[in-house]
Coordinates of N, CA and C in Angstrom, one line a residue:
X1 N -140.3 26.4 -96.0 CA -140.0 27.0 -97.2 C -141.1 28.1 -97.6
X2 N -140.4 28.9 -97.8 CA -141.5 30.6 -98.5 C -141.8 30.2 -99.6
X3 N -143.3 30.6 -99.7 CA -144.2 30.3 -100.8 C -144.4 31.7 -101.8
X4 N -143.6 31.4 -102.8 CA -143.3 33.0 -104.3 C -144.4 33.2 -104.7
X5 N -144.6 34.3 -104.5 CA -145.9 34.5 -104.9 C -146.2 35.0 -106.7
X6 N -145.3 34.8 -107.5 CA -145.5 34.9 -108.9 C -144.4 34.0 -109.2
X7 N -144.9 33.2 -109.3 CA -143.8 32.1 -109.4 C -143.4 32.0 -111.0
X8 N -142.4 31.6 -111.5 CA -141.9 31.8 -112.8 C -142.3 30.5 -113.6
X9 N -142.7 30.6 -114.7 CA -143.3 29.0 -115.2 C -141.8 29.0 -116.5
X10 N -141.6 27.4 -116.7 CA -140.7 26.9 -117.8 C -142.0 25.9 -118.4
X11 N -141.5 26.6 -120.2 CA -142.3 25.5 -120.8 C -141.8 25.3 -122.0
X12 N -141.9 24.2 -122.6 CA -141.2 23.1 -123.8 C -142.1 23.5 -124.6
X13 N -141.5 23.8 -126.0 CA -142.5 23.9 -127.3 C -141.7 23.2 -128.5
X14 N -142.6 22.5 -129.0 CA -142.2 21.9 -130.3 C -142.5 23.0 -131.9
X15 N -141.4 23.5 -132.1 CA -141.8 24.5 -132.8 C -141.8 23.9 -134.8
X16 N -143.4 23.6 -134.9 CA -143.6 22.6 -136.2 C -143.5 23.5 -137.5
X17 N -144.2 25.0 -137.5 CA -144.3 26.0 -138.6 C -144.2 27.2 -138.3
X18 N -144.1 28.1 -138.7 CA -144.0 29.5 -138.2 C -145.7 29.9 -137.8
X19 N -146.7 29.3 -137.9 CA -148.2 29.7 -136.9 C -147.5 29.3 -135.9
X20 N -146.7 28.7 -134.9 CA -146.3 28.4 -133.9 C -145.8 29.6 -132.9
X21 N -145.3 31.3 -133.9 CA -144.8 32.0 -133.7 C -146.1 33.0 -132.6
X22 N -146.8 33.0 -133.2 CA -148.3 33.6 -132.3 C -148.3 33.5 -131.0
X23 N -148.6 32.2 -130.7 CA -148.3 31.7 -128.9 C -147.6 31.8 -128.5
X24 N -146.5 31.5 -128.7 CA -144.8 32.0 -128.2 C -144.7 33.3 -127.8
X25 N -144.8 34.0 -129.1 CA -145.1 35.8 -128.5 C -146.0 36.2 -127.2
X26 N -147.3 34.9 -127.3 CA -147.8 35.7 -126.1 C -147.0 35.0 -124.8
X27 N -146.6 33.5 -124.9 CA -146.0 33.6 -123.8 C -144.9 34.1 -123.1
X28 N -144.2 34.8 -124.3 CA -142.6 35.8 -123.8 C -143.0 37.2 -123.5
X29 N -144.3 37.3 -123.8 CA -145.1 38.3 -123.1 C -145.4 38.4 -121.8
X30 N -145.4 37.2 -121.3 CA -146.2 36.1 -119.9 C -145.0 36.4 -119.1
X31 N -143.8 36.2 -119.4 CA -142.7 36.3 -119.1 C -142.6 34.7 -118.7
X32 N -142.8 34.2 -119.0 CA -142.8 32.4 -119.0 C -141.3 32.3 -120.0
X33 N -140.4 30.8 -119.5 CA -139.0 31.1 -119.8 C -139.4 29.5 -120.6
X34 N -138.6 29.8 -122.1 CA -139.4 28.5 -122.8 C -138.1 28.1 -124.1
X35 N -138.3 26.7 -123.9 CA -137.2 25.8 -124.3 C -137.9 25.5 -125.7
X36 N -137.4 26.1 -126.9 CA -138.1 25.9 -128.1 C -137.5 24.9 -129.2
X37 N -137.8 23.5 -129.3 CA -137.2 22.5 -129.9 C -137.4 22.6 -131.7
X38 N -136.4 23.1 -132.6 CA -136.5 23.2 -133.5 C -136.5 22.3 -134.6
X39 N -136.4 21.2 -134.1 CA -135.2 20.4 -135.4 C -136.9 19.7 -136.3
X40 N -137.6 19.7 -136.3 CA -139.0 19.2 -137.1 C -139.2 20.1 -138.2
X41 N -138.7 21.5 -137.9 CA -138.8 22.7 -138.6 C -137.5 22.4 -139.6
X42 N -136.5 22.5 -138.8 CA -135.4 22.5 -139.9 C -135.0 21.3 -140.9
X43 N -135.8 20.4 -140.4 CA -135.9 19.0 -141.2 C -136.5 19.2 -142.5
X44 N -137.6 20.2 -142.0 CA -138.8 20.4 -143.2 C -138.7 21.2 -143.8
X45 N -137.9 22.7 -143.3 CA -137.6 23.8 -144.1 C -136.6 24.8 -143.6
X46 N -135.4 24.6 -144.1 CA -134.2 25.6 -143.6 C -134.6 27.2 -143.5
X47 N -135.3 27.4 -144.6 CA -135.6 28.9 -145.0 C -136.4 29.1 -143.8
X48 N -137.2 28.7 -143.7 CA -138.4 28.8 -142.9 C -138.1 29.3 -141.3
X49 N -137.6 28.2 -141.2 CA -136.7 27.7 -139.8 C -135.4 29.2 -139.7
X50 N -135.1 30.1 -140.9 CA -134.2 31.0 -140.7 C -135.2 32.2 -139.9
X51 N -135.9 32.0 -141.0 CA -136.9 33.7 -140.4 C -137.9 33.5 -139.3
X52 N -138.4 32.5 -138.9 CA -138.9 31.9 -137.8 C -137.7 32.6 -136.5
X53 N -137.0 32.0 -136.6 CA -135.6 32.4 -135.8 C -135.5 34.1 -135.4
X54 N -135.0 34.6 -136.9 CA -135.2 36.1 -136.7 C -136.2 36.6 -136.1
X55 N -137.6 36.1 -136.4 CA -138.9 36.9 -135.9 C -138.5 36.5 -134.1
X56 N -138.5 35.4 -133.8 CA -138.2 35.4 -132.3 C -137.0 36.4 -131.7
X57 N -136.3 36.5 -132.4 CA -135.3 37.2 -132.0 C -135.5 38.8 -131.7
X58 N -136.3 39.1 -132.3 CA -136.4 40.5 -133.2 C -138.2 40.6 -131.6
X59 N -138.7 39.8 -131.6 CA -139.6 39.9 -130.4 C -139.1 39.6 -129.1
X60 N -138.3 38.8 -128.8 CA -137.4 38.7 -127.7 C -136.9 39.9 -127.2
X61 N -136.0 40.5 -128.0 CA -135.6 42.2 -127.9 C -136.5 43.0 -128.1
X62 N -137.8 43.3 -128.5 CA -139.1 44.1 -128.4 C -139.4 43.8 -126.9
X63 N -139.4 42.7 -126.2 CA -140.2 42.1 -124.9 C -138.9 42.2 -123.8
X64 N -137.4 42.6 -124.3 CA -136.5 43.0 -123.1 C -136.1 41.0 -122.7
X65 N -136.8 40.5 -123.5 CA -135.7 39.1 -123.4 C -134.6 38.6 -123.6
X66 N -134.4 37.6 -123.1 CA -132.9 36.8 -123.4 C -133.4 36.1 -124.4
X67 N -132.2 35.9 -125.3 CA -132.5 34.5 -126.4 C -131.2 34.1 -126.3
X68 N -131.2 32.7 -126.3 CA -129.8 32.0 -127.0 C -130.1 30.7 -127.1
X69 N -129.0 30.1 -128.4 CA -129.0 28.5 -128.4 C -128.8 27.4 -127.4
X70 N -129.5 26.7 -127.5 CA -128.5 25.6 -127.1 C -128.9 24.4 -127.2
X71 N -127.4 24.3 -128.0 CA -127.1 23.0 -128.8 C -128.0 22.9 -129.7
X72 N -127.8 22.0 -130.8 CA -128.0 22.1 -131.9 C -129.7 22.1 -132.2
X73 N -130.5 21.8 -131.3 CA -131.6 21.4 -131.8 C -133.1 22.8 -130.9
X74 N -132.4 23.2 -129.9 CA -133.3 24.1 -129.3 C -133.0 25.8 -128.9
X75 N -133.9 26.3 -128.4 CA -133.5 27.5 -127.8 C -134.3 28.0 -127.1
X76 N -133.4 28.5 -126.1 CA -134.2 29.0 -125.2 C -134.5 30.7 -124.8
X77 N -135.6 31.0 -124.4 CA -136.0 32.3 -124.3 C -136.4 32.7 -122.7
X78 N -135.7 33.6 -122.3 CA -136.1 33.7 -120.7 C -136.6 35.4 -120.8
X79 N -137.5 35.9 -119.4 CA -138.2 37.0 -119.0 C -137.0 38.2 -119.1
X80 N -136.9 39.0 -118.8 CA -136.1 40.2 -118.6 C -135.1 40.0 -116.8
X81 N -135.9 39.4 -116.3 CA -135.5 38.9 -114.8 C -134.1 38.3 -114.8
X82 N -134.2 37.1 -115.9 CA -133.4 35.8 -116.1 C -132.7 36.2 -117.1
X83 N -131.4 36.3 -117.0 CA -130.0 36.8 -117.9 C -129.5 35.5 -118.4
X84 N -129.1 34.7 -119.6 CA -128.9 33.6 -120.3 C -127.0 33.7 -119.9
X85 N -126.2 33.6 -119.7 CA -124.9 33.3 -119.2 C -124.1 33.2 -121.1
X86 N -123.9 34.1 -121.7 CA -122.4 33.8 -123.1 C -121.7 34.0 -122.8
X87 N -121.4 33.2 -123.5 CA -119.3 32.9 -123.1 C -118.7 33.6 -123.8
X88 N -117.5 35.2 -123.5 CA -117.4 35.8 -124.6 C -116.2 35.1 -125.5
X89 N -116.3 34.4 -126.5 CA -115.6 33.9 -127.4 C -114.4 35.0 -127.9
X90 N -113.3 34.4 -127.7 CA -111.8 35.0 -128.6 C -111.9 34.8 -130.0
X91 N -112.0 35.6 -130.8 CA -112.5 34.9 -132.4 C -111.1 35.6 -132.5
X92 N -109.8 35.5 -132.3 CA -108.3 35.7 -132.9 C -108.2 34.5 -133.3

């Protein structure tokens, strides 16, 4: 087996307050592909947990990332490399 020489890292974050947003930035910087578990946030603050969201979103597309949900409690963020798969929904 060939040995990748920039090998791509996945990593899990518990996202507790929006200081959480700092690191994140640098690792979607990193291009590191990261599974962000929300529901501690939304437990504790819906508002919070909205613009938290936006701000990732809004740096995701500044950094040429993918963002999207999945399922109810996380989301995930991938490099520019790694394309996230939507489903284009019929809204008739």
């Amino acid at each position: 087996m060939q040995k990748q020489e920039n090998p791509t890292y996945l990593k899990a974050i518990t996202i507790r307050d929006s200081s959480d947003v700092h690191s994140i930035k640098e690792d979607i910087k990193k291009g590191i592909i990261l599974i962000l578990r929300v529901t501690p946030l939304a437990q504790k603050d819906v508002d919070q947990l909205r613009k938290v969201v936006e701000e990732l979103y809004s740096i995701a597309k500044t950094a040429d990332a993918d963002i999207a949900r999945l399922g109810e409690e996380r989301i995930i963020v991938t490099p520019s490399s790694i394309k996230i798969w939507k489903p284009e929904y019929d809204l008739k």
